[in-house]
Structures are given as structure tokens and as C-alpha cells.
């Protein structure tokens, strides 16, 4: 495969990087194999780097539920980027991804990159009880065995998941995921009465980084969870009295934690309680939980498609971060450094 190399971007912040992407006006001559999980996100990426996504995969299922995948075009000696995210039904999506990788490998693709905006099973990253599996490690093994050469993902639930792989993994988080959150917060709030809140101790590093960049104070909520998806007690460390509190986290699933955190913040005198989250699963009764909670606003990125039942909720908003993944793909294809995305 041959193609004109795109020039190296020199900008160090989001605006200059994004403007430089637009200014290149050069196609990425490669194949993007788009899974069925998030076609809107794939289209948004294609607009950023002018990459053709018309040729994807053909997916069907046998009567017993088995997945069949056919690659719609030749990928011989090509760099292939397969985009798939961890939305429902996650097991079907995962099998489609693995089969697509294997199919491209057997079709003589030069290099196969799995582009996973939200990494599946990322919350099962350690043995937190007796006989518990480390499923994220299993997923890493499966991707490698299928034939994956490289993984691009965003805001892993636990950064040590990168160590589960024997292939390169780019976890695009620091500059771009945080930058998108910071840009939104700066547009919507004044920093004079703002406090950034981590809903748990594990997210304190993320919240502290955002608070430092904004020049505002940090608060942390300590939570005790005795069973999965159920928080028993929450304790606030920090001052939120009379301030606009913004919770920052990587995952919003059933939203029980966010609802309890919002209540704790309001009980301690917060003027408003808001949340900005990278991955919005919004599963089960999450929308009803948000509607009935003290949370004034929940903002999620588009690494996952917004569920239909969440679109009508006025408290829920979505921010676009497709340019993040698009720039990572462009730099990977051109052999350019991706470290600028982590600064």
C-alpha cells in the first residue's frame, strides 16, 4: 500500500491540533472496517481524516445465534483499522470484532489495529474476591490470538490493562479526554465558584488533573460498595458549600453512584450538582435514576451510542470526542508520535 504521508502536527493543545487536522486536507489511504456497534461515531471519524468507511463488514447470524462476518473488500497488504465499541449487546459486539480481526488476518492484511473507544470488560481488571476472573486480561489474550497488532482505546477504567497485552496499546486519555471535559466545563461554568469532585478514591487522579488545569479546588467522595452496582455509604472530603460541583468519572452505568454523590453534594450545600463522564453506558433504569436524582446535568461523550431511552432526558447531554480517535488513527498510520495526545 502506498499513500502520501500527512505532515507532522506541531500544536500542543486541542484547538491547534484540530485546526491542523482540517488544514492537512489529505486522505488516509487505508482500510477502515467498521463494526455494527457505533456507525455514527465511525462516520464522525471519517469526516475528520477523510477516510472512506463505505467498505465495511457484512454481518449475519445463524438461527442458533452464531455470528458470521465477511470482509466486503480486499485488505491484502493494507493497514486495517477495525472500529468497535463496548455497547450492548457487548458479547455479540466482541465476537464480531474478534471474527473480523481473524478474517482480515487470513486475508493478508499488513497490520490490524483494533479501535475500541470503550474497551469491553475493562471493569474486570483484578481479582477483587476469591475465584474471581481477570476478564480484561482474557479479552487482551483473545484480541492477540485473533491477530490484532495494535489497540487504540480511550480512558481505560484501569491503566494497568495496557500491561495485559504483548502488543502496543495507546490509551488516549490525558490531553484529549480531559481536554474535552475541561473545554465543556469552562464553557458552562465560572471557575470562581467551581469545585471538581471525584465520586471515588480511584478517580482522584483524574479529578485532580482537571482541577489543577482549571485552577479550582478538589473534593473527593469516599464510597463503600459491599455488592456489585450498589453503594452502601458515601463520605465527602472537601468544601462544596455554595459552589457548582462537577463530578468527573470514566463510566456512568446504572448511575446509582452518581445519584448518591449528587445527593451528598446537595446535602453539603452545593449550589448545583453536575457530572461529566467519558463512557455513558446508561443501562437498566439509569435514566429514571438520573431524572429522580439531585443531579442537575449529566454529560457523556460519544464513545458509546446514546441509548434511545436516554435521548428524551433533558438532564443528559452528549459531547463529541471523535476527533480524538481520528487524530490517533492518522498519527498511527503516518508513523507519527502519539505522545502529544497524552500531555
mmCIF file of C-alpha atoms in Angstrom:
data_model
loop_
_atom_site.group_PDB
_atom_site.id
_atom_site.type_symbol
_atom_site.label_atom_id
_atom_site.label_comp_id
_atom_site.label_asym_id
_atom_site.label_seq_id
_atom_site.Cartn_x
_atom_site.Cartn_y
_atom_site.Cartn_z
ATOM 1 C CA UNK A 1 0.000 0.000 0.000
ATOM 2 C CA UNK A 2 1.284 3.449 -0.860
ATOM 3 C CA UNK A 3 -0.011 6.855 0.084
ATOM 4 C CA UNK A 4 1.089 10.398 0.693
ATOM 5 C CA UNK A 5 2.295 10.975 4.224
ATOM 6 C CA UNK A 6 0.498 13.644 6.203
ATOM 7 C CA UNK A 7 2.709 16.269 7.798
ATOM 8 C CA UNK A 8 3.544 16.215 11.495
ATOM 9 C CA UNK A 9 1.319 18.452 13.583
ATOM 10 C CA UNK A 10 3.125 20.822 15.903
ATOM 11 C CA UNK A 11 0.234 22.138 18.012
ATOM 12 C CA UNK A 12 0.142 21.220 21.686
ATOM 13 C CA UNK A 13 -3.444 21.991 22.580
ATOM 14 C CA UNK A 14 -6.799 20.788 21.348
ATOM 15 C CA UNK A 15 -7.642 23.794 19.181
ATOM 16 C CA UNK A 16 -4.356 23.875 17.269
ATOM 17 C CA UNK A 17 -4.392 20.119 16.735
ATOM 18 C CA UNK A 18 -7.943 20.166 15.431
ATOM 19 C CA UNK A 19 -7.250 23.101 13.116
ATOM 20 C CA UNK A 20 -4.166 21.316 11.795
ATOM 21 C CA UNK A 21 -6.215 18.203 11.029
ATOM 22 C CA UNK A 22 -8.579 20.318 8.936
ATOM 23 C CA UNK A 23 -5.653 22.057 7.220
ATOM 24 C CA UNK A 24 -3.980 18.839 6.027
ATOM 25 C CA UNK A 25 -6.757 18.096 3.502
ATOM 26 C CA UNK A 26 -5.070 14.795 2.611
ATOM 27 C CA UNK A 27 -6.690 11.390 2.622
ATOM 28 C CA UNK A 28 -5.581 8.469 4.744
ATOM 29 C CA UNK A 29 -5.161 5.709 2.153
ATOM 30 C CA UNK A 30 -6.030 2.661 4.209
ATOM 31 C CA UNK A 31 -8.985 0.473 5.058
ATOM 32 C CA UNK A 32 -11.357 1.189 7.931
ATOM 33 C CA UNK A 33 -13.525 -1.817 8.723
ATOM 34 C CA UNK A 34 -16.500 -0.530 10.649
ATOM 35 C CA UNK A 35 -18.338 -2.806 13.056
ATOM 36 C CA UNK A 36 -22.043 -2.575 13.727
ATOM 37 C CA UNK A 37 -21.702 -1.166 17.246
ATOM 38 C CA UNK A 38 -21.439 2.604 16.597
ATOM 39 C CA UNK A 39 -21.816 3.715 12.929
ATOM 40 C CA UNK A 40 -22.417 7.377 13.895
ATOM 41 C CA UNK A 41 -19.057 7.566 15.658
ATOM 42 C CA UNK A 42 -17.361 5.922 12.678
ATOM 43 C CA UNK A 43 -18.881 8.488 10.330
ATOM 44 C CA UNK A 44 -17.691 11.328 12.560
ATOM 45 C CA UNK A 45 -14.151 9.923 12.478
ATOM 46 C CA UNK A 46 -14.217 9.610 8.693
ATOM 47 C CA UNK A 47 -15.107 13.301 8.395
ATOM 48 C CA UNK A 48 -12.045 14.244 10.479
ATOM 49 C CA UNK A 49 -9.462 12.364 8.383
ATOM 50 C CA UNK A 50 -11.349 11.981 5.078
ATOM 51 C CA UNK A 51 -11.152 8.202 5.294
ATOM 52 C CA UNK A 52 -13.609 6.099 3.297
ATOM 53 C CA UNK A 53 -15.771 3.897 5.534
ATOM 54 C CA UNK A 54 -18.165 2.769 2.841
ATOM 55 C CA UNK A 55 -16.491 -0.655 2.656
ATOM 56 C CA UNK A 56 -17.011 -2.349 5.995
ATOM 57 C CA UNK A 57 -18.118 -5.776 7.087
ATOM 58 C CA UNK A 58 -21.152 -7.848 6.331
ATOM 59 C CA UNK A 59 -22.539 -9.394 9.497
ATOM 60 C CA UNK A 60 -25.233 -12.007 9.842
ATOM 61 C CA UNK A 61 -26.308 -14.563 12.416
ATOM 62 C CA UNK A 62 -27.270 -18.178 12.114
ATOM 63 C CA UNK A 63 -30.534 -19.358 13.608
ATOM 64 C CA UNK A 64 -28.690 -20.620 16.693
ATOM 65 C CA UNK A 65 -27.155 -17.176 17.329
ATOM 66 C CA UNK A 66 -23.667 -17.726 15.904
ATOM 67 C CA UNK A 67 -22.082 -14.673 14.283
ATOM 68 C CA UNK A 68 -20.904 -14.704 10.668
ATOM 69 C CA UNK A 69 -18.622 -11.931 9.390
ATOM 70 C CA UNK A 70 -17.477 -11.287 5.822
ATOM 71 C CA UNK A 71 -14.982 -8.563 4.851
ATOM 72 C CA UNK A 72 -16.573 -6.626 1.992
ATOM 73 C CA UNK A 73 -13.379 -5.643 0.146
ATOM 74 C CA UNK A 74 -9.772 -6.708 -0.325
ATOM 75 C CA UNK A 75 -7.432 -5.795 2.528
ATOM 76 C CA UNK A 76 -4.312 -7.543 1.193
ATOM 77 C CA UNK A 77 -1.122 -5.747 2.304
ATOM 78 C CA UNK A 78 -3.189 -2.894 3.783
ATOM 79 C CA UNK A 79 -3.256 -1.223 7.192
ATOM 80 C CA UNK A 80 -6.696 -2.053 8.582
ATOM 81 C CA UNK A 81 -8.490 -0.192 11.377
ATOM 82 C CA UNK A 82 -11.472 -2.020 12.873
ATOM 83 C CA UNK A 83 -13.715 0.212 14.966
ATOM 84 C CA UNK A 84 -15.918 -1.438 17.564
ATOM 85 C CA UNK A 85 -17.067 -0.217 20.967
ATOM 86 C CA UNK A 86 -18.422 -1.932 24.070
ATOM 87 C CA UNK A 87 -22.117 -1.174 23.702
ATOM 88 C CA UNK A 88 -25.000 -3.599 24.141
ATOM 89 C CA UNK A 89 -25.099 -6.475 23.353
ATOM 90 C CA UNK A 90 -21.441 -6.476 24.341
ATOM 91 C CA UNK A 91 -20.815 -10.197 23.801
ATOM 92 C CA UNK A 92 -22.149 -10.090 20.232
ATOM 93 C CA UNK A 93 -20.117 -6.959 19.544
ATOM 94 C CA UNK A 94 -16.977 -8.594 20.935
ATOM 95 C CA UNK A 95 -17.399 -11.753 18.855
ATOM 96 C CA UNK A 96 -17.963 -9.655 15.732
ATOM 97 C CA UNK A 97 -14.712 -7.804 16.452
ATOM 98 C CA UNK A 98 -12.684 -10.973 17.025
ATOM 99 C CA UNK A 99 -14.026 -12.664 13.903
ATOM 100 C CA UNK A 100 -13.389 -9.529 11.817
ATOM 101 C CA UNK A 101 -9.781 -9.361 13.051
ATOM 102 C CA UNK A 102 -9.258 -13.031 12.248
ATOM 103 C CA UNK A 103 -10.826 -12.609 8.808
ATOM 104 C CA UNK A 104 -8.529 -9.673 7.992
ATOM 105 C CA UNK A 105 -5.506 -11.612 9.215
ATOM 106 C CA UNK A 106 -6.346 -14.559 6.963
ATOM 107 C CA UNK A 107 -6.959 -12.095 4.109
ATOM 108 C CA UNK A 108 -3.288 -10.982 4.331
ATOM 109 C CA UNK A 109 -3.752 -7.555 5.941
ATOM 110 C CA UNK A 110 -0.386 -5.939 6.672
ATOM 111 C CA UNK A 111 -1.330 -4.550 10.098
ATOM 112 C CA UNK A 112 -4.594 -4.737 12.036
ATOM 113 C CA UNK A 113 -5.477 -2.085 14.606
ATOM 114 C CA UNK A 114 -8.492 -2.536 16.863
ATOM 115 C CA UNK A 115 -10.001 0.877 17.578
ATOM 116 C CA UNK A 116 -12.008 0.500 20.783
ATOM 117 C CA UNK A 117 -13.380 3.843 22.031
ATOM 118 C CA UNK A 118 -14.686 1.950 25.072
ATOM 119 C CA UNK A 119 -12.774 -1.204 25.999
ATOM 120 C CA UNK A 120 -15.031 -4.205 26.797
ATOM 121 C CA UNK A 121 -14.869 -5.796 30.261
ATOM 122 C CA UNK A 122 -12.484 -3.099 31.483
ATOM 123 C CA UNK A 123 -14.017 -3.131 34.973
ATOM 124 C CA UNK A 124 -12.918 -6.740 35.481
ATOM 125 C CA UNK A 125 -9.236 -5.864 35.717
ATOM 126 C CA UNK A 126 -8.219 -7.550 39.005
ATOM 127 C CA UNK A 127 -9.036 -10.347 41.441
ATOM 128 C CA UNK A 128 -11.200 -8.430 43.914
ATOM 129 C CA UNK A 129 -12.630 -11.575 45.531
ATOM 130 C CA UNK A 130 -11.858 -15.274 45.766
ATOM 131 C CA UNK A 131 -12.008 -17.187 42.470
ATOM 132 C CA UNK A 132 -12.788 -14.001 40.520
ATOM 133 C CA UNK A 133 -11.568 -13.931 36.899
ATOM 134 C CA UNK A 134 -9.463 -11.155 35.406
ATOM 135 C CA UNK A 135 -11.628 -10.904 32.315
ATOM 136 C CA UNK A 136 -9.882 -7.843 30.885
ATOM 137 C CA UNK A 137 -6.725 -9.977 30.612
ATOM 138 C CA UNK A 138 -8.745 -12.660 28.819
ATOM 139 C CA UNK A 139 -10.004 -10.062 26.315
ATOM 140 C CA UNK A 140 -6.410 -8.951 25.706
ATOM 141 C CA UNK A 141 -5.380 -12.547 25.024
ATOM 142 C CA UNK A 142 -8.326 -13.079 22.666
ATOM 143 C CA UNK A 143 -7.502 -9.956 20.651
ATOM 144 C CA UNK A 144 -3.894 -11.049 20.222
ATOM 145 C CA UNK A 145 -4.779 -14.628 19.295
ATOM 146 C CA UNK A 146 -7.300 -13.339 16.736
ATOM 147 C CA UNK A 147 -4.469 -11.459 15.019
ATOM 148 C CA UNK A 148 -4.617 -7.895 16.359
ATOM 149 C CA UNK A 149 -1.334 -5.960 16.036
ATOM 150 C CA UNK A 150 -2.237 -2.729 17.818
ATOM 151 C CA UNK A 151 -5.006 -1.330 20.026
ATOM 152 C CA UNK A 152 -6.258 2.256 20.259
ATOM 153 C CA UNK A 153 -8.660 2.926 23.105
ATOM 154 C CA UNK A 154 -9.792 5.773 25.336
ATOM 155 C CA UNK A 155 -9.802 6.313 29.088
ATOM 156 C CA UNK A 156 -9.322 2.736 30.267
ATOM 157 C CA UNK A 157 -11.054 2.023 33.559
ATOM 158 C CA UNK A 158 -7.691 0.828 34.873
ATOM 159 C CA UNK A 159 -4.483 1.869 33.113
ATOM 160 C CA UNK A 160 -2.763 -1.403 34.062
ATOM 161 C CA UNK A 161 -4.884 -3.118 31.391
ATOM 162 C CA UNK A 162 -2.244 -1.900 28.929
ATOM 163 C CA UNK A 163 0.137 -4.335 30.630
ATOM 164 C CA UNK A 164 -2.141 -7.271 29.815
ATOM 165 C CA UNK A 165 -1.061 -7.018 26.165
ATOM 166 C CA UNK A 166 2.097 -8.066 24.354
ATOM 167 C CA UNK A 167 1.263 -5.642 21.525
ATOM 168 C CA UNK A 168 1.226 -1.813 21.541
ATOM 169 C CA UNK A 169 -1.759 -0.210 23.291
ATOM 170 C CA UNK A 170 -2.474 3.518 23.055
ATOM 171 C CA UNK A 171 -4.804 4.669 25.814
ATOM 172 C CA UNK A 172 -5.756 8.129 24.550
ATOM 173 C CA UNK A 173 -6.732 9.898 27.698
ATOM 174 C CA UNK A 174 -4.754 12.666 29.265
ATOM 175 C CA UNK A 175 -4.832 15.574 26.819
ATOM 176 C CA UNK A 176 -7.892 14.775 24.767
ATOM 177 C CA UNK A 177 -10.373 13.125 27.138
ATOM 178 C CA UNK A 178 -9.513 15.593 29.865
ATOM 179 C CA UNK A 179 -9.305 18.466 27.380
ATOM 180 C CA UNK A 180 -12.820 17.782 26.135
ATOM 181 C CA UNK A 181 -14.076 17.778 29.711
ATOM 182 C CA UNK A 182 -12.180 20.955 30.545
ATOM 183 C CA UNK A 183 -13.459 22.771 27.448
ATOM 184 C CA UNK A 184 -17.042 21.872 28.333
ATOM 185 C CA UNK A 185 -16.656 22.902 31.975
ATOM 186 C CA UNK A 186 -15.050 26.228 31.016
ATOM 187 C CA UNK A 187 -17.929 26.981 28.631
ATOM 188 C CA UNK A 188 -20.653 26.158 31.133
ATOM 189 C CA UNK A 189 -19.274 27.358 34.494
ATOM 190 C CA UNK A 190 -17.249 30.167 36.006
ATOM 191 C CA UNK A 191 -14.157 28.965 37.836
ATOM 192 C CA UNK A 192 -14.650 31.356 40.755
ATOM 193 C CA UNK A 193 -17.408 29.206 42.261
ATOM 194 C CA UNK A 194 -16.447 25.817 40.837
ATOM 195 C CA UNK A 195 -15.257 22.651 42.557
ATOM 196 C CA UNK A 196 -14.256 19.413 40.809
ATOM 197 C CA UNK A 197 -15.379 16.253 42.575
ATOM 198 C CA UNK A 198 -14.203 12.655 42.259
ATOM 199 C CA UNK A 199 -17.015 10.186 43.073
ATOM 200 C CA UNK A 200 -14.474 7.721 44.497
ATOM 201 C CA UNK A 201 -10.854 7.474 45.578
ATOM 202 C CA UNK A 202 -9.908 5.591 42.417
ATOM 203 C CA UNK A 203 -10.835 8.566 40.236
ATOM 204 C CA UNK A 204 -8.989 11.115 42.361
ATOM 205 C CA UNK A 205 -6.027 11.318 39.959
ATOM 206 C CA UNK A 206 -8.313 12.161 37.014
ATOM 207 C CA UNK A 207 -10.263 14.741 39.019
ATOM 208 C CA UNK A 208 -7.085 16.283 40.446
ATOM 209 C CA UNK A 209 -5.587 16.706 36.965
ATOM 210 C CA UNK A 210 -8.704 18.512 35.737
ATOM 211 C CA UNK A 211 -8.937 20.648 38.876
ATOM 212 C CA UNK A 212 -5.272 21.662 38.523
ATOM 213 C CA UNK A 213 -5.706 22.664 34.876
ATOM 214 C CA UNK A 214 -8.787 24.714 35.751
ATOM 215 C CA UNK A 215 -7.157 26.200 38.849
ATOM 216 C CA UNK A 216 -10.029 25.207 41.136
ATOM 217 C CA UNK A 217 -10.408 23.176 44.316
ATOM 218 C CA UNK A 218 -10.861 19.419 44.509
ATOM 219 C CA UNK A 219 -13.254 17.324 46.583
ATOM 220 C CA UNK A 220 -13.421 13.539 46.895
ATOM 221 C CA UNK A 221 -16.298 11.260 47.825
ATOM 222 C CA UNK A 222 -15.305 8.024 49.509
ATOM 223 C CA UNK A 223 -17.749 5.213 48.755
ATOM 224 C CA UNK A 224 -18.190 1.777 50.237
ATOM 225 C CA UNK A 225 -19.677 -0.865 47.938
ATOM 226 C CA UNK A 226 -20.384 -4.256 49.515
ATOM 227 C CA UNK A 227 -22.092 -5.792 46.465
ATOM 228 C CA UNK A 228 -21.777 -5.049 42.730
ATOM 229 C CA UNK A 229 -23.652 -1.957 41.462
ATOM 230 C CA UNK A 230 -24.783 -0.980 44.982
ATOM 231 C CA UNK A 231 -23.100 1.667 47.146
ATOM 232 C CA UNK A 232 -23.802 1.438 50.865
ATOM 233 C CA UNK A 233 -22.211 4.644 52.223
ATOM 234 C CA UNK A 234 -20.607 7.840 50.886
ATOM 235 C CA UNK A 235 -18.460 10.397 52.738
ATOM 236 C CA UNK A 236 -17.437 13.797 51.309
ATOM 237 C CA UNK A 237 -13.915 15.143 51.782
ATOM 238 C CA UNK A 238 -13.721 18.801 50.745
ATOM 239 C CA UNK A 239 -15.788 22.001 50.717
ATOM 240 C CA UNK A 240 -18.658 22.396 48.221
ATOM 241 C CA UNK A 241 -20.789 24.902 50.132
ATOM 242 C CA UNK A 242 -22.432 27.374 47.715
ATOM 243 C CA UNK A 243 -20.414 26.126 44.735
ATOM 244 C CA UNK A 244 -21.149 24.495 41.406
ATOM 245 C CA UNK A 245 -19.920 20.937 41.879
ATOM 246 C CA UNK A 246 -18.841 18.915 38.836
ATOM 247 C CA UNK A 247 -18.323 15.180 39.237
ATOM 248 C CA UNK A 248 -15.842 13.666 36.759
ATOM 249 C CA UNK A 249 -15.613 9.931 36.113
ATOM 250 C CA UNK A 250 -14.872 7.404 33.378
ATOM 251 C CA UNK A 251 -18.086 5.332 33.454
ATOM 252 C CA UNK A 252 -21.790 6.024 34.024
ATOM 253 C CA UNK A 253 -23.641 2.698 34.031
ATOM 254 C CA UNK A 254 -26.633 2.276 36.317
ATOM 255 C CA UNK A 255 -25.920 5.809 37.651
ATOM 256 C CA UNK A 256 -26.637 4.825 41.243
ATOM 257 C CA UNK A 257 -23.264 6.160 42.352
ATOM 258 C CA UNK A 258 -23.796 9.488 40.574
ATOM 259 C CA UNK A 259 -27.262 9.862 42.099
ATOM 260 C CA UNK A 260 -25.957 9.197 45.609
ATOM 261 C CA UNK A 261 -22.992 11.511 45.027
ATOM 262 C CA UNK A 262 -25.312 14.285 43.839
ATOM 263 C CA UNK A 263 -27.392 13.870 46.984
ATOM 264 C CA UNK A 264 -24.276 14.059 49.164
ATOM 265 C CA UNK A 265 -23.167 17.237 47.383
ATOM 266 C CA UNK A 266 -26.567 18.890 47.767
ATOM 267 C CA UNK A 267 -26.704 17.845 51.436
ATOM 268 C CA UNK A 268 -23.388 19.645 51.939
ATOM 269 C CA UNK A 269 -24.688 22.848 50.363
ATOM 270 C CA UNK A 270 -23.596 22.632 46.722
ATOM 271 C CA UNK A 271 -25.415 25.174 44.529
ATOM 272 C CA UNK A 272 -25.602 22.720 41.608
ATOM 273 C CA UNK A 273 -24.541 19.125 41.126
ATOM 274 C CA UNK A 274 -23.304 18.105 37.670
ATOM 275 C CA UNK A 275 -21.385 15.194 36.150
ATOM 276 C CA UNK A 276 -19.067 14.857 33.144
ATOM 277 C CA UNK A 277 -18.294 11.246 32.209
ATOM 278 C CA UNK A 278 -16.268 9.641 29.405
ATOM 279 C CA UNK A 279 -18.281 6.455 28.811
ATOM 280 C CA UNK A 280 -22.070 6.577 29.158
ATOM 281 C CA UNK A 281 -23.458 3.030 29.265
ATOM 282 C CA UNK A 282 -26.703 4.278 30.860
ATOM 283 C CA UNK A 283 -28.028 0.753 31.267
ATOM 284 C CA UNK A 284 -31.137 -0.520 33.030
ATOM 285 C CA UNK A 285 -33.147 2.117 34.904
ATOM 286 C CA UNK A 286 -30.311 4.666 34.719
ATOM 287 C CA UNK A 287 -32.406 7.360 33.034
ATOM 288 C CA UNK A 288 -35.124 7.092 35.673
ATOM 289 C CA UNK A 289 -32.423 7.249 38.352
ATOM 290 C CA UNK A 290 -30.988 10.436 36.818
ATOM 291 C CA UNK A 291 -34.419 12.020 36.387
ATOM 292 C CA UNK A 292 -35.339 11.470 40.040
ATOM 293 C CA UNK A 293 -31.905 12.395 41.443
ATOM 294 C CA UNK A 294 -30.451 15.683 42.658
ATOM 295 C CA UNK A 295 -28.146 15.702 39.631
ATOM 296 C CA UNK A 296 -28.773 18.827 37.553
ATOM 297 C CA UNK A 297 -26.898 17.651 34.462
ATOM 298 C CA UNK A 298 -25.069 14.580 33.141
ATOM 299 C CA UNK A 299 -22.704 14.992 30.182
ATOM 300 C CA UNK A 300 -21.308 11.874 28.489
ATOM 301 C CA UNK A 301 -19.015 11.540 25.487
ATOM 302 C CA UNK A 302 -19.973 9.680 22.319
ATOM 303 C CA UNK A 303 -17.580 6.745 22.779
ATOM 304 C CA UNK A 304 -20.833 4.798 23.178
ATOM 305 C CA UNK A 305 -24.095 5.421 21.319
ATOM 306 C CA UNK A 306 -26.672 7.194 23.440
ATOM 307 C CA UNK A 307 -29.446 4.686 24.251
ATOM 308 C CA UNK A 308 -32.853 5.610 22.802
ATOM 309 C CA UNK A 309 -34.416 5.906 26.240
ATOM 310 C CA UNK A 310 -31.768 8.492 27.214
ATOM 311 C CA UNK A 311 -32.328 10.820 24.264
ATOM 312 C CA UNK A 312 -35.517 12.255 25.731
ATOM 313 C CA UNK A 313 -33.952 13.019 29.116
ATOM 314 C CA UNK A 314 -33.323 16.766 29.392
ATOM 315 C CA UNK A 315 -30.662 16.237 32.046
ATOM 316 C CA UNK A 316 -28.468 14.139 29.733
ATOM 317 C CA UNK A 317 -26.197 15.748 27.125
ATOM 318 C CA UNK A 318 -23.535 14.303 24.815
ATOM 319 C CA UNK A 319 -20.184 15.767 23.753
ATOM 320 C CA UNK A 320 -18.290 14.731 20.626
ATOM 321 C CA UNK A 321 -14.739 13.427 21.031
ATOM 322 C CA UNK A 322 -14.421 11.651 17.687
ATOM 323 C CA UNK A 323 -11.529 13.964 16.745
ATOM 324 C CA UNK A 324 -9.500 12.263 19.493
ATOM 325 C CA UNK A 325 -9.655 8.821 17.926
ATOM 326 C CA UNK A 326 -9.364 10.294 14.423
ATOM 327 C CA UNK A 327 -6.088 12.003 15.278
ATOM 328 C CA UNK A 328 -4.742 8.838 16.923
ATOM 329 C CA UNK A 329 -5.563 6.852 13.760
ATOM 330 C CA UNK A 330 -3.981 9.480 11.499
ATOM 331 C CA UNK A 331 -0.785 9.596 13.549
ATOM 332 C CA UNK A 332 -0.575 5.806 13.773
ATOM 333 C CA UNK A 333 -0.949 5.452 10.015
ATOM 334 C CA UNK A 334 1.727 8.077 9.325
ATOM 335 C CA UNK A 335 4.145 6.687 11.901
ATOM 336 C CA UNK A 336 3.976 9.901 13.921
ATOM 337 C CA UNK A 337 4.258 10.195 17.681
ATOM 338 C CA UNK A 338 1.043 9.845 19.669
ATOM 339 C CA UNK A 339 2.633 11.053 22.906
ATOM 340 C CA UNK A 340 1.427 14.587 22.164
ATOM 341 C CA UNK A 341 -2.085 13.306 22.871
ATOM 342 C CA UNK A 342 -1.089 12.395 26.428
ATOM 343 C CA UNK A 343 0.460 15.697 27.527
#
